[in-house]
Structure formats: C-alpha cells, structure tokens
Tab-separated table of N, CA and C in Angstrom:
chain	number	residue	atom	x	y	z
A	1	MET	N	30.673	-227.364	-146.103
A	1	MET	CA	31.012	-226.405	-147.282
A	1	MET	C	29.959	-226.821	-148.429
A	2	ASN	N	29.234	-225.812	-148.860
A	2	ASN	CA	28.304	-225.990	-149.975
A	2	ASN	C	28.971	-226.212	-151.291
A	3	ALA	N	28.438	-227.147	-152.093
A	3	ALA	CA	29.003	-227.271	-153.410
A	3	ALA	C	28.255	-226.155	-154.317
A	4	VAL	N	29.132	-225.639	-155.181
A	4	VAL	CA	28.676	-224.512	-156.082
A	4	VAL	C	28.116	-225.330	-157.440
A	5	THR	N	26.890	-224.894	-157.735
A	5	THR	CA	26.246	-225.548	-158.962
A	5	THR	C	26.382	-224.429	-160.049
A	6	THR	N	26.679	-224.710	-161.133
A	6	THR	CA	26.801	-223.766	-162.335
A	6	THR	C	25.581	-224.071	-163.254
A	7	VAL	N	25.158	-222.946	-163.906
A	7	VAL	CA	24.122	-223.108	-164.858
A	7	VAL	C	24.753	-222.822	-166.209
A	8	PRO	N	24.541	-223.530	-167.313
A	8	PRO	CA	25.187	-223.237	-168.525
A	8	PRO	C	24.702	-222.014	-169.054
A	9	PRO	N	25.584	-221.138	-169.645
A	9	PRO	CA	25.257	-219.812	-170.113
A	9	PRO	C	24.218	-219.725	-171.019
A	10	ARG	N	23.960	-220.798	-171.878
A	10	ARG	CA	22.924	-220.812	-172.849
A	10	ARG	C	21.566	-220.723	-172.105
A	11	ARG	N	21.485	-221.097	-170.939
A	11	ARG	CA	20.225	-220.992	-170.128
A	11	ARG	C	19.990	-219.476	-169.739
A	12	VAL	N	21.094	-218.847	-169.388
A	12	VAL	CA	20.972	-217.430	-169.006
A	12	VAL	C	20.473	-216.582	-170.093
A	13	TRP	N	20.824	-216.796	-171.256
A	13	TRP	CA	20.409	-216.036	-172.443
A	13	TRP	C	18.866	-216.100	-172.575
A	14	TRP	N	18.142	-217.171	-172.180
A	14	TRP	CA	16.811	-217.357	-172.270
A	14	TRP	C	15.989	-216.288	-171.370
A	15	LEU	N	16.733	-215.722	-170.445
A	15	LEU	CA	16.058	-214.561	-169.575
A	15	LEU	C	15.746	-213.447	-170.589
A	16	ALA	N	16.500	-213.174	-171.389
A	16	ALA	CA	16.316	-211.932	-172.398
A	16	ALA	C	15.527	-212.336	-173.605
A	17	ALA	N	15.469	-213.528	-173.896
A	17	ALA	CA	14.839	-213.994	-175.354
A	17	ALA	C	13.470	-213.346	-175.531
A	18	GLY	N	12.556	-213.317	-174.567
A	18	GLY	CA	11.318	-212.893	-174.744
A	18	GLY	C	11.288	-211.322	-175.158
A	19	PHE	N	12.192	-210.661	-174.495
A	19	PHE	CA	12.233	-209.200	-174.768
A	19	PHE	C	13.127	-208.908	-176.029
A	20	ILE	N	14.000	-209.898	-176.396
A	20	ILE	CA	14.728	-209.569	-177.679
A	20	ILE	C	13.550	-209.713	-178.834
A	21	VAL	N	12.722	-210.789	-178.665
A	21	VAL	CA	11.610	-210.859	-179.719
A	21	VAL	C	10.751	-209.697	-179.792
A	22	TRP	N	10.382	-209.094	-178.490
A	22	TRP	CA	9.664	-208.077	-178.279
A	22	TRP	C	10.282	-206.727	-179.058
A	23	CYS	N	11.600	-206.693	-178.904
A	23	CYS	CA	12.339	-205.543	-179.504
A	23	CYS	C	12.308	-205.610	-181.107
A	24	VAL	N	12.432	-206.895	-181.547
A	24	VAL	CA	12.349	-207.145	-182.972
A	24	VAL	C	10.998	-206.841	-183.462
A	25	ALA	N	9.972	-207.096	-182.748
A	25	ALA	CA	8.599	-206.813	-183.164
A	25	ALA	C	8.390	-205.278	-183.312
A	26	LEU	N	8.912	-204.592	-182.305
A	26	LEU	CA	8.755	-203.146	-182.287
A	26	LEU	C	9.402	-202.536	-183.477
A	27	SER	N	10.685	-202.936	-183.647
A	27	SER	CA	11.476	-202.500	-184.831
A	27	SER	C	10.748	-202.900	-186.220
A	28	ALA	N	10.262	-204.105	-186.232
A	28	ALA	CA	9.545	-204.546	-187.542
A	28	ALA	C	8.290	-203.770	-187.721
A	29	LEU	N	7.537	-203.503	-186.758
A	29	LEU	CA	6.249	-202.900	-186.911
A	29	LEU	C	6.498	-201.372	-187.322
A	30	TYR	N	7.512	-200.673	-186.745
A	30	TYR	CA	7.803	-199.287	-187.099
A	30	TYR	C	8.351	-199.226	-188.452
A	31	ALA	N	9.291	-200.244	-188.930
A	31	ALA	CA	9.728	-200.199	-190.228
A	31	ALA	C	8.672	-200.422	-191.311
A	32	ILE	N	7.832	-201.503	-191.024
A	32	ILE	CA	6.832	-201.709	-192.017
A	32	ILE	C	5.868	-200.504	-192.090
A	33	HIS	N	5.471	-200.003	-191.094
A	33	HIS	CA	4.672	-198.730	-190.971
A	33	HIS	C	5.170	-197.691	-191.905
A	34	ALA	N	6.495	-197.336	-191.531
A	34	ALA	CA	7.097	-196.405	-192.448
A	34	ALA	C	7.278	-196.598	-193.883
A	35	ILE	N	7.549	-197.790	-194.168
A	35	ILE	CA	7.689	-198.213	-195.507
A	35	ILE	C	6.363	-198.175	-196.333
A	36	GLY	N	5.269	-198.637	-195.595
A	36	GLY	CA	3.886	-198.716	-196.066
A	36	GLY	C	3.378	-197.180	-196.387
A	37	CYS	N	3.724	-196.384	-195.514
A	37	CYS	CA	3.229	-194.967	-195.644
A	37	CYS	C	4.057	-194.298	-196.747
A	38	ALA	N	5.397	-194.589	-196.738
A	38	ALA	CA	6.138	-193.860	-197.781
A	38	ALA	C	5.935	-194.396	-199.194
A	39	PHE	N	5.555	-195.506	-199.348
A	39	PHE	CA	5.236	-196.079	-200.666
A	39	PHE	C	3.809	-196.074	-200.970
A	40	GLY	N	2.919	-195.499	-200.138
A	40	GLY	CA	1.509	-195.349	-200.468
A	40	GLY	C	0.655	-196.639	-200.518
A	41	TRP	N	1.019	-197.604	-199.593
A	41	TRP	CA	0.194	-198.864	-199.488
A	41	TRP	C	-1.236	-198.399	-199.117
A	42	SER	N	-2.241	-199.238	-199.542
A	42	SER	CA	-3.529	-198.892	-199.106
A	42	SER	C	-3.727	-199.220	-197.658
A	43	ALA	N	-4.594	-198.475	-196.967
A	43	ALA	CA	-4.646	-198.557	-195.485
A	43	ALA	C	-4.986	-199.940	-194.999
A	44	GLY	N	-5.862	-200.692	-195.846
A	44	GLY	CA	-6.220	-202.032	-195.350
A	44	GLY	C	-5.039	-202.924	-195.502
A	45	ALA	N	-4.448	-202.889	-196.634
A	45	ALA	CA	-3.139	-203.819	-196.729
A	45	ALA	C	-2.121	-203.481	-195.696
A	46	LEU	N	-1.825	-202.183	-195.348
A	46	LEU	CA	-0.908	-201.989	-194.348
A	46	LEU	C	-1.368	-202.403	-192.956
A	47	ARG	N	-2.536	-202.155	-192.685
A	47	ARG	CA	-3.060	-202.608	-191.358
A	47	ARG	C	-2.995	-204.189	-191.274
A	48	TRP	N	-3.429	-204.820	-192.240
A	48	TRP	CA	-3.247	-206.342	-192.159
A	48	TRP	C	-1.813	-206.791	-192.101
A	49	THR	N	-0.986	-206.216	-192.879
A	49	THR	CA	0.441	-206.532	-192.640
A	49	THR	C	0.837	-206.381	-191.242
A	50	LEU	N	0.642	-205.221	-190.710
A	50	LEU	CA	1.050	-204.901	-189.347
A	50	LEU	C	0.437	-205.935	-188.271
A	51	VAL	N	-0.807	-206.212	-188.501
A	51	VAL	CA	-1.451	-207.179	-187.573
A	51	VAL	C	-0.856	-208.504	-187.609
A	52	LEU	N	-0.619	-209.016	-188.887
A	52	LEU	CA	0.031	-210.392	-189.098
A	52	LEU	C	1.402	-210.353	-188.523
A	53	VAL	N	2.215	-209.373	-188.625
A	53	VAL	CA	3.518	-209.423	-188.162
A	53	VAL	C	3.403	-209.398	-186.569
A	54	PHE	N	2.537	-208.483	-186.075
A	54	PHE	CA	2.316	-208.499	-184.570
A	54	PHE	C	1.909	-209.914	-184.145
A	55	ILE	N	0.971	-210.603	-184.727
A	55	ILE	CA	0.513	-211.853	-184.279
A	55	ILE	C	1.726	-212.912	-184.436
A	56	ALA	N	2.503	-212.760	-185.463
A	56	ALA	CA	3.643	-213.674	-185.652
A	56	ALA	C	4.540	-213.595	-184.466
A	57	HIS	N	4.942	-212.439	-184.055
A	57	HIS	CA	5.914	-212.161	-182.814
A	57	HIS	C	5.228	-212.702	-181.585
A	58	LEU	N	3.905	-212.424	-181.383
A	58	LEU	CA	3.192	-213.064	-180.222
A	58	LEU	C	3.292	-214.516	-180.190
A	59	VAL	N	3.002	-215.130	-181.310
A	59	VAL	CA	3.094	-216.574	-181.479
A	59	VAL	C	4.586	-217.126	-181.049
A	60	VAL	N	5.600	-216.467	-181.441
A	60	VAL	CA	6.920	-216.891	-180.975
A	60	VAL	C	7.123	-216.746	-179.568
A	61	ILE	N	6.739	-215.556	-179.052
A	61	ILE	CA	6.834	-215.415	-177.542
A	61	ILE	C	5.969	-216.513	-176.866
A	62	GLY	N	4.857	-216.704	-177.264
A	62	GLY	CA	3.978	-217.678	-176.687
A	62	GLY	C	4.535	-219.100	-176.754
A	63	TRP	N	5.141	-219.396	-177.864
A	63	TRP	CA	5.832	-220.736	-178.007
A	63	TRP	C	6.928	-220.772	-176.977
A	64	MET	N	7.700	-219.729	-176.845
A	64	MET	CA	8.823	-219.798	-175.652
A	64	MET	C	8.204	-219.959	-174.375
A	65	TRP	N	7.114	-219.221	-174.203
A	65	TRP	CA	6.469	-219.374	-172.851
A	65	TRP	C	6.017	-220.916	-172.585
A	66	GLY	N	5.304	-221.402	-173.572
A	66	GLY	CA	4.869	-222.808	-173.480
A	66	GLY	C	5.967	-223.785	-173.259
A	67	ARG	N	7.102	-223.602	-173.939
A	67	ARG	CA	8.291	-224.379	-173.905
A	67	ARG	C	8.784	-224.552	-172.549
A	68	PHE	N	8.932	-223.343	-171.840
A	68	PHE	CA	9.527	-223.411	-170.573
A	68	PHE	C	8.491	-223.605	-169.479
A	69	ALA	N	7.162	-223.270	-169.657
A	69	ALA	CA	6.174	-223.557	-168.626
A	69	ALA	C	5.976	-225.019	-168.536
A	70	LYS	N	6.063	-225.854	-169.621
A	70	LYS	CA	5.864	-227.298	-169.624
A	70	LYS	C	7.142	-227.917	-169.249
A	71	GLY	N	8.131	-227.491	-169.460
A	71	GLY	CA	9.501	-228.140	-169.083
A	71	GLY	C	9.840	-227.915	-167.651
A	72	ALA	N	10.738	-228.688	-167.262
A	72	ALA	CA	11.302	-228.914	-165.931
A	72	ALA	C	12.674	-228.166	-165.830
A	73	PRO	N	13.004	-227.635	-164.599
A	73	PRO	CA	14.368	-227.145	-164.448
A	73	PRO	C	15.404	-228.304	-164.628
A	74	ASP	N	16.568	-227.867	-165.035
A	74	ASP	CA	17.774	-228.838	-165.124
A	74	ASP	C	17.886	-229.365	-163.577
A	75	PRO	N	17.846	-230.732	-163.450
A	75	PRO	CA	17.986	-231.219	-162.122
A	75	PRO	C	19.530	-231.173	-161.660
A	76	GLY	N	20.381	-231.044	-162.564
A	76	GLY	CA	21.737	-230.875	-162.173
A	76	GLY	C	22.223	-229.595	-161.692
A	77	SER	N	21.464	-228.573	-161.866
A	77	SER	CA	21.862	-227.308	-161.486
A	77	SER	C	21.187	-226.873	-160.164
A	78	GLY	N	20.545	-227.717	-159.434
A	78	GLY	CA	20.007	-227.459	-158.091
A	78	GLY	C	19.146	-226.231	-157.977
A	79	GLU	N	19.132	-225.613	-156.873
A	79	GLU	CA	18.274	-224.516	-156.672
A	79	GLU	C	18.463	-223.304	-157.545
A	80	THR	N	19.732	-223.073	-158.018
A	80	THR	CA	19.988	-222.062	-158.955
A	80	THR	C	19.205	-222.294	-160.369
A	81	GLY	N	19.331	-223.627	-160.686
A	81	GLY	CA	18.549	-223.954	-162.006
A	81	GLY	C	17.007	-223.713	-161.930
A	82	SER	N	16.425	-224.121	-160.752
A	82	SER	CA	15.026	-223.974	-160.448
A	82	SER	C	14.730	-222.449	-160.472
A	83	PHE	N	15.487	-221.603	-159.773
A	83	PHE	CA	15.219	-220.318	-159.731
A	83	PHE	C	15.287	-219.687	-161.112
A	84	LEU	N	16.298	-220.053	-161.950
A	84	LEU	CA	16.455	-219.484	-163.245
A	84	LEU	C	15.313	-219.915	-164.041
A	85	HIS	N	14.785	-221.188	-164.032
A	85	HIS	CA	13.746	-221.601	-164.823
A	85	HIS	C	12.547	-220.835	-164.536
A	86	THR	N	12.133	-220.590	-163.273
A	86	THR	CA	11.050	-219.738	-162.849
A	86	THR	C	11.248	-218.356	-163.407
A	87	ALA	N	12.415	-217.753	-163.217
A	87	ALA	CA	12.646	-216.400	-163.863
A	87	ALA	C	12.435	-216.356	-165.255
A	88	ILE	N	12.821	-217.421	-166.032
A	88	ILE	CA	12.684	-217.377	-167.501
A	88	ILE	C	11.206	-217.422	-167.893
A	89	VAL	N	10.463	-218.262	-167.133
A	89	VAL	CA	9.015	-218.329	-167.389
A	89	VAL	C	8.391	-216.933	-167.256
A	90	TRP	N	8.661	-216.356	-166.101
A	90	TRP	CA	7.925	-215.143	-165.775
A	90	TRP	C	8.419	-213.927	-166.587
A	91	THR	N	9.759	-213.954	-167.076
A	91	THR	CA	10.152	-212.827	-167.911
A	91	THR	C	9.499	-213.030	-169.311
A	92	THR	N	9.227	-214.187	-169.764
A	92	THR	CA	8.603	-214.472	-170.937
A	92	THR	C	7.092	-214.139	-170.881
A	93	ILE	N	6.463	-214.394	-169.884
A	93	ILE	CA	5.044	-213.928	-169.534
A	93	ILE	C	5.112	-212.478	-169.630
A	94	THR	N	6.097	-211.743	-169.013
A	94	THR	CA	6.006	-210.346	-168.915
A	94	THR	C	6.237	-209.730	-170.399
A	95	ALA	N	7.015	-210.336	-171.123
A	95	ALA	CA	7.348	-209.906	-172.626
A	95	ALA	C	6.078	-210.190	-173.398
A	96	PHE	N	5.299	-211.242	-173.206
A	96	PHE	CA	4.038	-211.400	-173.864
A	96	PHE	C	3.073	-210.243	-173.536
A	97	ALA	N	2.974	-210.095	-172.168
A	97	ALA	CA	2.015	-209.188	-171.659
A	97	ALA	C	2.266	-207.640	-172.154
A	98	SER	N	3.596	-207.398	-172.096
A	98	SER	CA	3.925	-206.054	-172.600
A	98	SER	C	3.821	-205.810	-174.116
A	99	GLY	N	4.019	-206.847	-174.775
A	99	GLY	CA	3.784	-206.777	-176.141
A	99	GLY	C	2.305	-206.596	-176.502
A	100	VAL	N	1.416	-207.220	-175.847
A	100	VAL	CA	-0.017	-206.914	-176.072
A	100	VAL	C	-0.339	-205.629	-175.629
A	101	LEU	N	0.178	-205.179	-174.525
A	101	LEU	CA	-0.203	-203.847	-173.971
A	101	LEU	C	0.505	-202.597	-174.616
A	102	ALA	N	1.649	-202.799	-175.101
A	102	ALA	CA	2.369	-201.761	-175.744
A	102	ALA	C	2.378	-201.750	-177.269
A	103	LEU	N	2.275	-202.835	-177.881
A	103	LEU	CA	2.354	-202.872	-179.277
A	103	LEU	C	0.942	-203.078	-179.932
A	104	GLY	N	0.047	-203.689	-179.306
A	104	GLY	CA	-1.279	-203.912	-179.672
A	104	GLY	C	-2.154	-202.808	-180.030
A	105	PRO	N	-2.338	-201.801	-179.062
A	105	PRO	CA	-3.282	-200.664	-179.261
A	105	PRO	C	-2.927	-199.710	-180.364
A	106	PRO	N	-1.586	-199.440	-180.666
A	106	PRO	CA	-1.449	-198.557	-181.881
A	106	PRO	C	-1.857	-199.130	-183.132
A	107	LEU	N	-2.154	-200.401	-183.221
A	107	LEU	CA	-2.609	-201.073	-184.510
A	107	LEU	C	-4.112	-200.478	-184.795
A	108	PHE	N	-4.703	-199.952	-183.731
A	108	PHE	CA	-6.118	-199.467	-184.035
A	108	PHE	C	-6.183	-198.022	-184.458
A	109	LEU	N	-4.957	-197.327	-184.462
A	109	LEU	CA	-4.977	-196.053	-184.858
A	109	LEU	C	-4.940	-195.814	-186.251
A	110	SER	N	-5.164	-194.612	-186.688
A	110	SER	CA	-5.174	-194.322	-188.108
A	110	SER	C	-3.704	-194.753	-188.648
A	111	VAL	N	-3.774	-195.282	-189.774
A	111	VAL	CA	-2.426	-195.848	-190.348
A	111	VAL	C	-1.503	-194.711	-190.780
A	112	CYS	N	-1.818	-193.903	-191.787
A	112	CYS	CA	-0.940	-192.900	-192.179
A	112	CYS	C	-1.530	-191.531	-192.133
A	113	ILE	N	-0.813	-190.624	-191.566
A	113	ILE	CA	-1.447	-189.179	-191.355
A	113	ILE	C	-0.870	-188.230	-192.342
C-alpha cells in the first residue's frame, strides 16, 4: 500500500500567484491610464508612470520566479511536492512571459486619444 503524501495548502496557492500579480498589473495599468487621461496628465508623465508600474510588476513576478527556481521541492512531500514545485516554476515563467507579451506592447501606443 502506498503512503499518501500531502502538500501544505500554502504551496498550492503559489500556482496562481504569478497570474494574480499579472491581473493586478492589468488592473493597475488600465486604472492609471484612465485616471491620467481623465485628469489631463501630460503624455510623457503618463507614459513613464505606466512603464514604471509595468516594470514593478515584472520585478515581482521575476522575484517569485527566481525564488522558486533556486529553491528545492519540499523533501517531505515526495513526488507530489516535486511536481508541484516544477508546476509553480513554469506557471510563474508563463505569467512573466504573458505579461511581457500582453501588457508591454500597448505601452508603445498613443497615450490618450
């Protein structure tokens, strides 16, 4: 009979953490863009604010990526923990890549129409 190994629930939350930061970045960029256009910020100030917020979110996702890529799986959780660790690393990489591909290019468009 195989022993069942459990993984702490806090580890499972890390699967979604990269995309949670991605969603926060999307919401923040849209909100700042709307506020900047509504209040008539200069195009340069608005663009730099958007770029800095975008970079800050990428830094957070990159930090999570590095944290898990350098770390080792929990030895007490066996194969399940090893799989979960690998899945967390790859979902964080995916969140970073989708952030660059989906949120980066709109920063090069005209700011307020």
